[in-house]
């Protein structure tokens, strides 16, 4: 005679028998759940790095923008500084001509002096404002660089987390995959068809019976099916949601 069609689970739940195919499905689903979580954990590590890379790239772009702002302001400072020195020199030279009586035309020299003095004063005011703005931009650049350095540190930490955790997660994933593949090959094809359809719908494929009902949809299991399930006579699925029925809780 061949092997019995059920396995005694009395070590976990006294007087409870489950059909061998039900146990295979439970093993398969448990492995799938573990694999799914491991895949999420592995993906999460990479997503964390990707998010850190995006944050770092933005911080570096912010630095470039502030540096461009600084360079533009320095160019503006240079322009106003040149005008200030030019008109200050003309103002002083004109004042000297007036004071020494060497100006060819006194009234023209006075008007020129007043014009140069006004422009020099205006340029000086502009220069002082620009210098203050440059101080603000310099502090802004310093802060932006600090943020970038922090983002780079966070990126490096997440890369290190991945390097530390990935080998162990991959080892666990390989083990769960081996269990999953073995269980799939050992489970009858007609059951695997339903199982794969449930997976496609992203439903829990195997759920426990809780208080005599499918824990997936809360539909009561008939007394006959419940009795058969307890005896391990066959493998049952919920008549409402289609999930396979597993352990009894």
CSV table of C-alpha atoms in Angstrom, one decimal:
chain,number,residue,atom,x,y,z
A,1,UNK,CA,0.0,0.0,0.0
A,2,UNK,CA,1.1,3.6,-0.6
A,3,UNK,CA,1.6,6.2,2.0
A,4,UNK,CA,-1.5,7.5,3.8
A,5,UNK,CA,-3.3,10.5,2.4
A,6,UNK,CA,-2.9,12.5,5.6
A,7,UNK,CA,-0.4,13.4,8.2
A,8,UNK,CA,-1.1,13.4,11.9
A,9,UNK,CA,-0.7,16.9,13.3
A,10,UNK,CA,-1.5,15.9,16.9
A,11,UNK,CA,1.8,17.2,18.2
A,12,UNK,CA,0.5,20.7,17.6
A,13,UNK,CA,-3.3,20.3,17.9
A,14,UNK,CA,-4.5,17.1,19.7
A,15,UNK,CA,-6.9,14.8,17.7
A,16,UNK,CA,-6.5,17.0,14.6
A,17,UNK,CA,-5.6,15.4,11.3
A,18,UNK,CA,-4.9,17.3,8.1
A,19,UNK,CA,-4.9,15.9,4.6
A,20,UNK,CA,-1.4,15.6,3.2
A,21,UNK,CA,-2.3,18.0,0.3
A,22,UNK,CA,-3.5,20.5,2.8
A,23,UNK,CA,-0.2,20.4,4.6
A,24,UNK,CA,1.6,20.9,1.4
A,25,UNK,CA,-0.5,23.9,0.6
A,26,UNK,CA,0.2,25.3,4.1
A,27,UNK,CA,3.9,24.7,3.6
A,28,UNK,CA,3.8,26.4,0.2
A,29,UNK,CA,1.8,29.4,1.5
A,30,UNK,CA,4.0,29.9,4.5
A,31,UNK,CA,7.1,29.9,2.2
A,32,UNK,CA,5.3,32.3,-0.1
A,33,UNK,CA,4.5,34.7,2.8
A,34,UNK,CA,8.1,34.5,3.9
A,35,UNK,CA,9.4,35.1,0.4
A,36,UNK,CA,7.0,38.0,-0.2
A,37,UNK,CA,8.2,39.7,3.0
A,38,UNK,CA,11.9,39.1,2.2
A,39,UNK,CA,11.4,40.5,-1.3
A,40,UNK,CA,9.8,43.6,0.3
A,41,UNK,CA,12.6,43.9,2.7
A,42,UNK,CA,15.2,43.7,0.0
A,43,UNK,CA,13.3,46.1,-2.2
A,44,UNK,CA,12.9,48.5,0.8
A,45,UNK,CA,16.7,48.6,1.2
A,46,UNK,CA,17.2,49.6,-2.4
A,47,UNK,CA,14.2,52.1,-2.3
A,48,UNK,CA,15.8,53.7,0.8
A,49,UNK,CA,19.0,54.1,-1.1
A,50,UNK,CA,17.2,55.5,-4.1
A,51,UNK,CA,15.3,58.0,-2.0
A,52,UNK,CA,18.6,59.1,-0.4
A,53,UNK,CA,20.2,59.5,-3.8
A,54,UNK,CA,17.3,61.7,-4.9
A,55,UNK,CA,17.6,63.8,-1.7
A,56,UNK,CA,21.4,64.1,-2.2
A,57,UNK,CA,21.0,65.1,-5.9
A,58,UNK,CA,18.5,67.8,-4.9
A,59,UNK,CA,20.9,69.1,-2.2
A,60,UNK,CA,23.7,69.2,-4.7
A,61,UNK,CA,21.5,71.0,-7.2
A,62,UNK,CA,20.7,73.5,-4.5
A,63,UNK,CA,24.4,74.1,-4.0
A,64,UNK,CA,24.8,74.8,-7.7
A,65,UNK,CA,21.9,77.2,-7.7
A,66,UNK,CA,23.3,79.1,-4.7
A,67,UNK,CA,26.7,79.2,-6.3
A,68,UNK,CA,25.2,80.6,-9.5
A,69,UNK,CA,23.4,83.2,-7.4
A,70,UNK,CA,26.6,84.0,-5.7
A,71,UNK,CA,28.5,84.4,-8.9
A,72,UNK,CA,25.8,86.6,-10.4
A,73,UNK,CA,25.9,88.8,-7.3
A,74,UNK,CA,29.7,89.0,-7.5
A,75,UNK,CA,29.5,90.1,-11.1
A,76,UNK,CA,27.0,92.7,-10.1
A,77,UNK,CA,29.3,93.8,-7.3
A,78,UNK,CA,32.2,94.1,-9.7
A,79,UNK,CA,30.2,96.3,-12.0
A,80,UNK,CA,29.0,98.6,-9.3
A,81,UNK,CA,32.5,98.7,-7.7
A,82,UNK,CA,34.0,99.8,-11.1
A,83,UNK,CA,31.4,102.5,-11.5
A,84,UNK,CA,31.8,103.7,-7.9
A,85,UNK,CA,35.6,104.0,-8.3
A,86,UNK,CA,35.3,105.7,-11.7
A,87,UNK,CA,32.8,108.3,-10.6
A,88,UNK,CA,34.6,108.8,-7.2
A,89,UNK,CA,37.8,109.6,-9.1
A,90,UNK,CA,36.0,112.0,-11.5
A,91,UNK,CA,34.3,113.7,-8.5
A,92,UNK,CA,37.6,114.1,-6.6
A,93,UNK,CA,39.4,115.3,-9.7
A,94,UNK,CA,36.7,117.8,-10.5
A,95,UNK,CA,36.7,119.0,-6.9
A,96,UNK,CA,40.4,119.6,-7.1
A,97,UNK,CA,40.0,121.6,-10.3
A,98,UNK,CA,37.4,123.7,-8.6
A,99,UNK,CA,39.3,124.2,-5.4
A,100,UNK,CA,42.6,125.1,-7.2
A,101,UNK,CA,40.8,127.4,-9.7
A,102,UNK,CA,42.0,125.4,-12.6
A,103,UNK,CA,38.5,124.5,-13.9
A,104,UNK,CA,38.0,126.0,-17.4
A,105,UNK,CA,34.3,126.7,-16.6
A,106,UNK,CA,33.4,127.0,-13.0
A,107,UNK,CA,29.6,126.4,-13.4
A,108,UNK,CA,30.2,123.4,-15.7
A,109,UNK,CA,32.7,122.0,-13.2
A,110,UNK,CA,30.2,122.4,-10.4
A,111,UNK,CA,27.5,120.6,-12.3
A,112,UNK,CA,29.9,117.8,-13.2
A,113,UNK,CA,31.0,117.5,-9.6
A,114,UNK,CA,27.5,117.3,-8.4
A,115,UNK,CA,26.6,114.7,-11.0
A,116,UNK,CA,29.6,112.5,-10.3
A,117,UNK,CA,29.1,112.8,-6.5
A,118,UNK,CA,25.5,111.7,-6.9
A,119,UNK,CA,26.4,108.7,-9.0
A,120,UNK,CA,29.2,107.8,-6.7
A,121,UNK,CA,26.9,108.0,-3.7
A,122,UNK,CA,24.3,105.9,-5.5
A,123,UNK,CA,26.9,103.3,-6.5
A,124,UNK,CA,28.3,103.2,-2.9
A,125,UNK,CA,24.7,102.5,-1.6
A,126,UNK,CA,24.3,99.8,-4.1
A,127,UNK,CA,27.6,98.3,-3.2
A,128,UNK,CA,26.8,98.2,0.5
A,129,UNK,CA,23.5,96.4,-0.3
A,130,UNK,CA,25.2,93.9,-2.5
A,131,UNK,CA,27.8,93.2,0.1
A,132,UNK,CA,25.0,92.5,2.6
A,133,UNK,CA,23.3,90.2,0.1
A,134,UNK,CA,26.6,88.4,-0.5
A,135,UNK,CA,26.9,87.8,3.2
A,136,UNK,CA,23.4,86.3,3.2
A,137,UNK,CA,24.2,84.2,0.2
A,138,UNK,CA,27.5,83.0,1.7
A,139,UNK,CA,25.6,81.8,4.9
A,140,UNK,CA,23.0,80.2,2.7
A,141,UNK,CA,25.7,78.4,0.7
A,142,UNK,CA,27.3,77.2,3.9
A,143,UNK,CA,24.0,75.8,5.2
A,144,UNK,CA,23.2,74.2,1.8
A,145,UNK,CA,26.6,72.5,1.8
A,146,UNK,CA,25.9,71.2,5.3
A,147,UNK,CA,22.6,69.8,4.2
A,148,UNK,CA,24.3,68.1,1.2
A,149,UNK,CA,26.9,66.6,3.5
A,150,UNK,CA,24.2,65.2,5.8
A,151,UNK,CA,22.3,63.8,2.8
A,152,UNK,CA,25.5,62.1,1.5
A,153,UNK,CA,26.1,60.7,5.0
A,154,UNK,CA,22.6,59.3,5.1
A,155,UNK,CA,23.0,57.8,1.6
A,156,UNK,CA,26.2,56.1,2.7
A,157,UNK,CA,24.6,54.8,5.8
A,158,UNK,CA,21.7,53.2,3.8
A,159,UNK,CA,24.2,51.7,1.4
A,160,UNK,CA,26.0,50.2,4.4
A,161,UNK,CA,22.7,48.9,5.8
A,162,UNK,CA,22.1,47.2,2.4
A,163,UNK,CA,25.6,45.7,2.4
A,164,UNK,CA,25.2,44.4,5.9
A,165,UNK,CA,21.7,43.0,5.6
A,166,UNK,CA,21.4,41.9,2.0
A,167,UNK,CA,23.5,38.7,2.2
A,168,UNK,CA,21.4,37.4,5.1
A,169,UNK,CA,18.2,38.4,3.4
A,170,UNK,CA,19.3,36.7,0.2
A,171,UNK,CA,20.2,33.6,2.0
A,172,UNK,CA,16.8,33.5,3.7
A,173,UNK,CA,15.1,34.2,0.3
A,174,UNK,CA,17.0,31.3,-1.3
A,175,UNK,CA,15.9,28.9,1.5
A,176,UNK,CA,12.3,30.0,1.3
A,177,UNK,CA,12.4,29.7,-2.5
A,178,UNK,CA,13.7,26.2,-2.2
A,179,UNK,CA,10.9,25.3,0.2
A,180,UNK,CA,8.3,27.0,-2.1
A,181,UNK,CA,9.6,25.3,-5.2
A,182,UNK,CA,9.6,21.8,-3.6
A,183,UNK,CA,6.1,22.3,-2.2
A,184,UNK,CA,4.8,23.5,-5.6
A,185,UNK,CA,6.2,20.4,-7.4
A,186,UNK,CA,4.8,18.1,-4.7
A,187,UNK,CA,1.3,19.6,-4.8
A,188,UNK,CA,-1.3,18.2,-7.2
A,189,UNK,CA,-1.7,20.3,-10.3
A,190,UNK,CA,-5.5,20.7,-9.9
A,191,UNK,CA,-4.9,22.4,-6.5
A,192,UNK,CA,-2.1,24.5,-7.9
A,193,UNK,CA,-4.4,25.9,-10.5
A,194,UNK,CA,-6.7,27.4,-7.8
A,195,UNK,CA,-3.7,28.4,-5.8
A,196,UNK,CA,-2.2,30.4,-8.7
A,197,UNK,CA,-5.5,32.1,-9.4
A,198,UNK,CA,-5.7,33.2,-5.8
A,199,UNK,CA,-2.1,34.5,-6.0
A,200,UNK,CA,-3.0,36.5,-9.2
A,201,UNK,CA,-5.8,38.1,-7.2
A,202,UNK,CA,-3.4,38.9,-4.5
A,203,UNK,CA,-5.5,37.0,-2.0
A,204,UNK,CA,-4.2,34.9,1.0
A,205,UNK,CA,-4.1,31.4,-0.6
A,206,UNK,CA,-4.4,29.4,2.6
A,207,UNK,CA,-6.2,30.7,5.7
A,208,UNK,CA,-7.0,29.1,9.1
A,209,UNK,CA,-10.5,28.2,10.2
A,210,UNK,CA,-11.4,30.4,13.1
A,211,UNK,CA,-14.5,29.6,15.2
A,212,UNK,CA,-15.8,27.4,12.5
A,213,UNK,CA,-15.5,30.1,9.7
A,214,UNK,CA,-13.1,30.9,6.9
A,215,UNK,CA,-10.8,33.6,8.4
A,216,UNK,CA,-10.5,35.2,4.9
A,217,UNK,CA,-14.1,36.1,4.4
A,218,UNK,CA,-15.8,35.0,7.7
A,219,UNK,CA,-18.1,32.6,5.8
A,220,UNK,CA,-19.1,29.7,8.0
A,221,UNK,CA,-17.8,26.3,7.0
A,222,UNK,CA,-20.5,23.6,6.9
A,223,UNK,CA,-20.5,21.0,9.6
A,224,UNK,CA,-19.8,18.2,7.1
A,225,UNK,CA,-16.9,20.0,5.5
A,226,UNK,CA,-15.6,20.9,9.0
A,227,UNK,CA,-15.8,17.3,10.1
A,228,UNK,CA,-14.0,16.1,7.0
A,229,UNK,CA,-11.3,18.7,7.4
A,230,UNK,CA,-10.7,17.7,11.0
A,231,UNK,CA,-10.3,14.1,10.0
A,232,UNK,CA,-8.0,14.9,7.1
A,233,UNK,CA,-10.4,13.2,4.7
A,234,UNK,CA,-9.8,15.8,1.9
A,235,UNK,CA,-8.6,19.3,1.1
A,236,UNK,CA,-11.2,22.0,1.3
A,237,UNK,CA,-11.5,25.5,0.1
A,238,UNK,CA,-14.0,28.2,1.1
A,239,UNK,CA,-17.1,28.0,-1.0
A,240,UNK,CA,-17.4,31.8,-0.8
A,241,UNK,CA,-14.0,33.3,-1.4
A,242,UNK,CA,-12.1,30.2,-2.8
A,243,UNK,CA,-9.3,30.3,-0.3
A,244,UNK,CA,-7.9,27.0,0.8
A,245,UNK,CA,-8.8,26.1,4.4
A,246,UNK,CA,-5.8,25.3,6.7
A,247,UNK,CA,-5.3,24.9,10.4
A,248,UNK,CA,-8.1,25.2,12.9
A,249,UNK,CA,-7.8,28.0,15.5
